[in-house]
PDB file of C-alpha atoms in Angstrom:
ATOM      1  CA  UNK A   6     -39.349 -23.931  -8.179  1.00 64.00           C
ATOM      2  CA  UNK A   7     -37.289 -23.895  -5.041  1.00 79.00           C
ATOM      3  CA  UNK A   8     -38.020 -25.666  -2.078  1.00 79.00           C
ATOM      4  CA  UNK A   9     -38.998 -23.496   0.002  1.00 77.00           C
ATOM      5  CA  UNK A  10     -41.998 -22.847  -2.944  1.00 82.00           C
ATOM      6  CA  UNK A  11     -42.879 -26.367  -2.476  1.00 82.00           C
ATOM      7  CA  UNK A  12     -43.192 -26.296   1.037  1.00 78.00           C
ATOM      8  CA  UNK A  13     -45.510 -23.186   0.766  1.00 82.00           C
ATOM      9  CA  UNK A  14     -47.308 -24.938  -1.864  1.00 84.00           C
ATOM     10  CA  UNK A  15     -48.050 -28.031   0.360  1.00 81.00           C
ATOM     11  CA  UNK A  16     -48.576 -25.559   3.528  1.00 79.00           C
ATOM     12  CA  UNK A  17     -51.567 -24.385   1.730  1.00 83.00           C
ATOM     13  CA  UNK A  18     -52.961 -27.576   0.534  1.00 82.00           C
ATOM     14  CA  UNK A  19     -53.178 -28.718   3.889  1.00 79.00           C
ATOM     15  CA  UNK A  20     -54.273 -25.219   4.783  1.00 80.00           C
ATOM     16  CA  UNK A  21     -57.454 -26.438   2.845  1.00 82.00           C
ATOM     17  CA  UNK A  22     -57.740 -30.039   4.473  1.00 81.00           C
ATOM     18  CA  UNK A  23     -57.405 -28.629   7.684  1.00 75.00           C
ATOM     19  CA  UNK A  24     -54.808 -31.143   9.116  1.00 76.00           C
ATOM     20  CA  UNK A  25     -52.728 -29.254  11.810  1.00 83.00           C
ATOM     21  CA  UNK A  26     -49.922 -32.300  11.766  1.00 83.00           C
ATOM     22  CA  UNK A  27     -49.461 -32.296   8.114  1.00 81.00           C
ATOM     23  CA  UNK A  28     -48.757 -28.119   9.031  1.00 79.00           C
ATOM     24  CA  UNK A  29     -46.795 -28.168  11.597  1.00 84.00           C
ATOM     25  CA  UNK A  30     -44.188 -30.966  10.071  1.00 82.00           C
ATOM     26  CA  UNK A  31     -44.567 -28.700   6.461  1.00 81.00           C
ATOM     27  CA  UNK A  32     -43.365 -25.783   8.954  1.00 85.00           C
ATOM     28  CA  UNK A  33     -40.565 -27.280  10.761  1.00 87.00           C
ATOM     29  CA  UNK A  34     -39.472 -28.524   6.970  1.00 85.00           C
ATOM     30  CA  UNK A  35     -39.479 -24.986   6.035  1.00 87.00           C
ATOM     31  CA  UNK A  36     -37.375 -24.058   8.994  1.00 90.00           C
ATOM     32  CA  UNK A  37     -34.556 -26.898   8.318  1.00 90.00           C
ATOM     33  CA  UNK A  38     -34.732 -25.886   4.475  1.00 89.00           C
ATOM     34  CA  UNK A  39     -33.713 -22.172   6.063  1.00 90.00           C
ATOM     35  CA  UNK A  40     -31.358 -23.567   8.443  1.00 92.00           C
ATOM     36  CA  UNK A  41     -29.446 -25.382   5.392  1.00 92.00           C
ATOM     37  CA  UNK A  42     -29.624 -22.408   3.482  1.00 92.00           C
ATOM     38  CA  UNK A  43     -27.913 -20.036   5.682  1.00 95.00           C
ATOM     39  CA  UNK A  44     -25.190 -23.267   6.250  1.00 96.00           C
ATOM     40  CA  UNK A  45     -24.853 -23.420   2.898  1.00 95.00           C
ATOM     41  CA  UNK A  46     -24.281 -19.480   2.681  1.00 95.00           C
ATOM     42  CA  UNK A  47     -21.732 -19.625   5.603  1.00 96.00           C
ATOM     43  CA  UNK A  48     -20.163 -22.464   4.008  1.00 95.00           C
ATOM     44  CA  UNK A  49     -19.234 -20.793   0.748  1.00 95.00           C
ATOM     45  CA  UNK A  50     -18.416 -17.577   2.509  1.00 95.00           C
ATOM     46  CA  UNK A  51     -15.529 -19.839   4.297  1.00 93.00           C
ATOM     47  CA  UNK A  52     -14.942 -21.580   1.158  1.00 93.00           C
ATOM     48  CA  UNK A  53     -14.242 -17.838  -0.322  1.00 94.00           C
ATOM     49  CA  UNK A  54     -12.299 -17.041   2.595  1.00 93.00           C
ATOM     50  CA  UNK A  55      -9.763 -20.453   2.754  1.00 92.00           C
ATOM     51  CA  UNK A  56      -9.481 -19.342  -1.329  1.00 91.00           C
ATOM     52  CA  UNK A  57      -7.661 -16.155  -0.621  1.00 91.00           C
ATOM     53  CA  UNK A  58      -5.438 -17.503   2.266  1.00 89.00           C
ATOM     54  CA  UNK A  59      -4.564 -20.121  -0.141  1.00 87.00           C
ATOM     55  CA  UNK A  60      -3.741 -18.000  -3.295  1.00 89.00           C
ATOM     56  CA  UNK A  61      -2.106 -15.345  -0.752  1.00 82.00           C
ATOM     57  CA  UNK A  62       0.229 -18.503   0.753  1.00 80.00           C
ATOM     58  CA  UNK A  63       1.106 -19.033  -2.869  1.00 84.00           C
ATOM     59  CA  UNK A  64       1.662 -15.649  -3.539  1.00 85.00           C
ATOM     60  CA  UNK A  65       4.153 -15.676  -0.505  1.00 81.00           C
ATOM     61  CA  UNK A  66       5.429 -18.884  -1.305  1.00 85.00           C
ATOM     62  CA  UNK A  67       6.600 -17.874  -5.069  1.00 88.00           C
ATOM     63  CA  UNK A  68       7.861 -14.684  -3.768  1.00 89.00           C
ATOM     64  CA  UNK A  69       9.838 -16.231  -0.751  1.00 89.00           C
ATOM     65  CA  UNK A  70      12.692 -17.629  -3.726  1.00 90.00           C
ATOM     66  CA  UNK A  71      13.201 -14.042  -4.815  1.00 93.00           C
ATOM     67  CA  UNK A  72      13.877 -12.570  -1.348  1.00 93.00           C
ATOM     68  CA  UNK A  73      17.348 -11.026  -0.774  1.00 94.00           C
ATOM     69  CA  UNK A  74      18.116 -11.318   2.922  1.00 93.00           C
ATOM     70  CA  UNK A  75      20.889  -8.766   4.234  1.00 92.00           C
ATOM     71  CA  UNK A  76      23.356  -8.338   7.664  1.00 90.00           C
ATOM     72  CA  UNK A  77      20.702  -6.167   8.441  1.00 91.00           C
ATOM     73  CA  UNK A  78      17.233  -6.953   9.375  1.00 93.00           C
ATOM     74  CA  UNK A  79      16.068  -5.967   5.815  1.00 94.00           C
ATOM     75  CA  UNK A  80      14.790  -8.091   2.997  1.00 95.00           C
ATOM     76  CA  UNK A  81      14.680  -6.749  -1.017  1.00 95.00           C
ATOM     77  CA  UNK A  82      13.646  -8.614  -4.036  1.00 94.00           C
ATOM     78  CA  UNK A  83      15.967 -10.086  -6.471  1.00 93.00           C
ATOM     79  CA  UNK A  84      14.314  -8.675  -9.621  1.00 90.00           C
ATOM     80  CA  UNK A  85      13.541  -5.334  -8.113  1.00 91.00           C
ATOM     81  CA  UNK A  86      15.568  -2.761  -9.953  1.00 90.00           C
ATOM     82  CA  UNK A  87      14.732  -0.085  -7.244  1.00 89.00           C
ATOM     83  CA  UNK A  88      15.817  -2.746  -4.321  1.00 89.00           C
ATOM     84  CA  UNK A  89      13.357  -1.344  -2.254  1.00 93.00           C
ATOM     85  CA  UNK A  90      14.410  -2.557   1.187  1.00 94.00           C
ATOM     86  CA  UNK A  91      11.685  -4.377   3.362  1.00 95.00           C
ATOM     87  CA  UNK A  92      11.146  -5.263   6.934  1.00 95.00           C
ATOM     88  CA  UNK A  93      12.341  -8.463   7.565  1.00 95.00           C
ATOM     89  CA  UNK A  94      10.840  -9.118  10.996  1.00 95.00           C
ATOM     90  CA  UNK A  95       7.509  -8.288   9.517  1.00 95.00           C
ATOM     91  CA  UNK A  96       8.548 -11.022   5.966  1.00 93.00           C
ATOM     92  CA  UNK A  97       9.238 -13.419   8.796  1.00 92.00           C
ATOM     93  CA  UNK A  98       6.262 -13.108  11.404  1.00 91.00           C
ATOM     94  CA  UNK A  99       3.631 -13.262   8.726  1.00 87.00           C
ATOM     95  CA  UNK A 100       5.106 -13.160   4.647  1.00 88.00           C
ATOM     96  CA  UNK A 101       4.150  -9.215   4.912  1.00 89.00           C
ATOM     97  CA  UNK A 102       6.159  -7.083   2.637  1.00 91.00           C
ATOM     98  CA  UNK A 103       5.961  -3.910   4.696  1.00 95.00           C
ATOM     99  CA  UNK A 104       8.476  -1.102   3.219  1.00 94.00           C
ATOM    100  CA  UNK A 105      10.747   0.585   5.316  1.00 94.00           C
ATOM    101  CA  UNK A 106      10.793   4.136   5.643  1.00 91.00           C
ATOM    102  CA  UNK A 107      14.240   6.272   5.724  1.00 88.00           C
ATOM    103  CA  UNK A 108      14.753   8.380   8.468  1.00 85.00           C
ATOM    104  CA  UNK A 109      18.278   9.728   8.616  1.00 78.00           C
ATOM    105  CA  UNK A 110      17.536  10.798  12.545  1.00 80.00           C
ATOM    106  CA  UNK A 111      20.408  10.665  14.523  1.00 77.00           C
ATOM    107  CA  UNK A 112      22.381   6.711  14.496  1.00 79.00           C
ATOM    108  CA  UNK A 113      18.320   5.542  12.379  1.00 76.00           C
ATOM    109  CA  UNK A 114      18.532   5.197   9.447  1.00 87.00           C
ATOM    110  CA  UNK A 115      15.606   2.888   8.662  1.00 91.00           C
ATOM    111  CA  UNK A 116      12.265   2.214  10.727  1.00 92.00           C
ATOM    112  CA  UNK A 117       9.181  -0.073   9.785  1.00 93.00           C
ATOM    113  CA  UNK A 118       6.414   1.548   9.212  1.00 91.00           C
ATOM    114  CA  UNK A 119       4.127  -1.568  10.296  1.00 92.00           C
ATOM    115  CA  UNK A 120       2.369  -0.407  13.921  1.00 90.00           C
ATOM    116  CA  UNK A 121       2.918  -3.263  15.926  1.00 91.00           C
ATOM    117  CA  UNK A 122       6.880  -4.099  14.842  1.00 93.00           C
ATOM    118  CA  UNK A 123       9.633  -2.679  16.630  1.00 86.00           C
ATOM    119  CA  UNK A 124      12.542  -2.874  13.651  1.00 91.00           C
ATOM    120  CA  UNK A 125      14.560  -0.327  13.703  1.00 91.00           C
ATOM    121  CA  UNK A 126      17.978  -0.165  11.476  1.00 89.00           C
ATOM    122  CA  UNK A 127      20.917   2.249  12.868  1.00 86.00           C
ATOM    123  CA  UNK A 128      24.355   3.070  11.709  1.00 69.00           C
TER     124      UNK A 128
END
């Protein structure tokens, strides 16, 4: 039986004796059990939430000691046998692996695809 049971439970015994103080103090109880239940629900939504920026720092951690850094703004991974070239003003702002794309326009040659970064690679 959960608290908030209990607190019902007791509610209606004094329901049956009549006494308004015993009631009102068994409500406000029930409203502080709520209270600390939706805490408690925010608290281990947060608790998710530091979780996965900790396993995703790891994650970017690890991978920073197999990033290749070129003359060029572009980052690949050591172990990648494809060398798939990165953005490395987007590895550097925030650990984000963001591929470039090839353009062959003209002096570009590469562009990041990412909305809000400028890098641009030219001949």
């Amino acid at each position: 039986m959960g608290a908030i049971d209990t607190v019902k439970e007791v509610l209606a015994i004094a329901n049956k004796i009549g006494s308004i103080e015993i009631q009102q103090k068994l409500i406000d109880a029930q409203q502080q059990i709520l209270d600390m239940q939706i805490e408690i629900e925010q608290l281990r939504e947060n608790n998710m939430q530091l979780h996965l920026e900790n396993k995703r720092l790891i994650d970017a951690s690890e991978l920073e000691n197999r990033i290749k850094r070129h003359d060029v703004p572009i980052v690949t991974i050591i172990d990648d046998n494809d060398e798939i070239k990165y953005c490395a003003s987007c590895w550097d702002r925030g650990k984000n692996l963001v591929q470039l794309s090839k353009m062959n326009i003209g002096s570009l040659l590469y562009a990041c695809t990412e909305k809000d970064c400028k890098n641009r690679i030219m001949r």
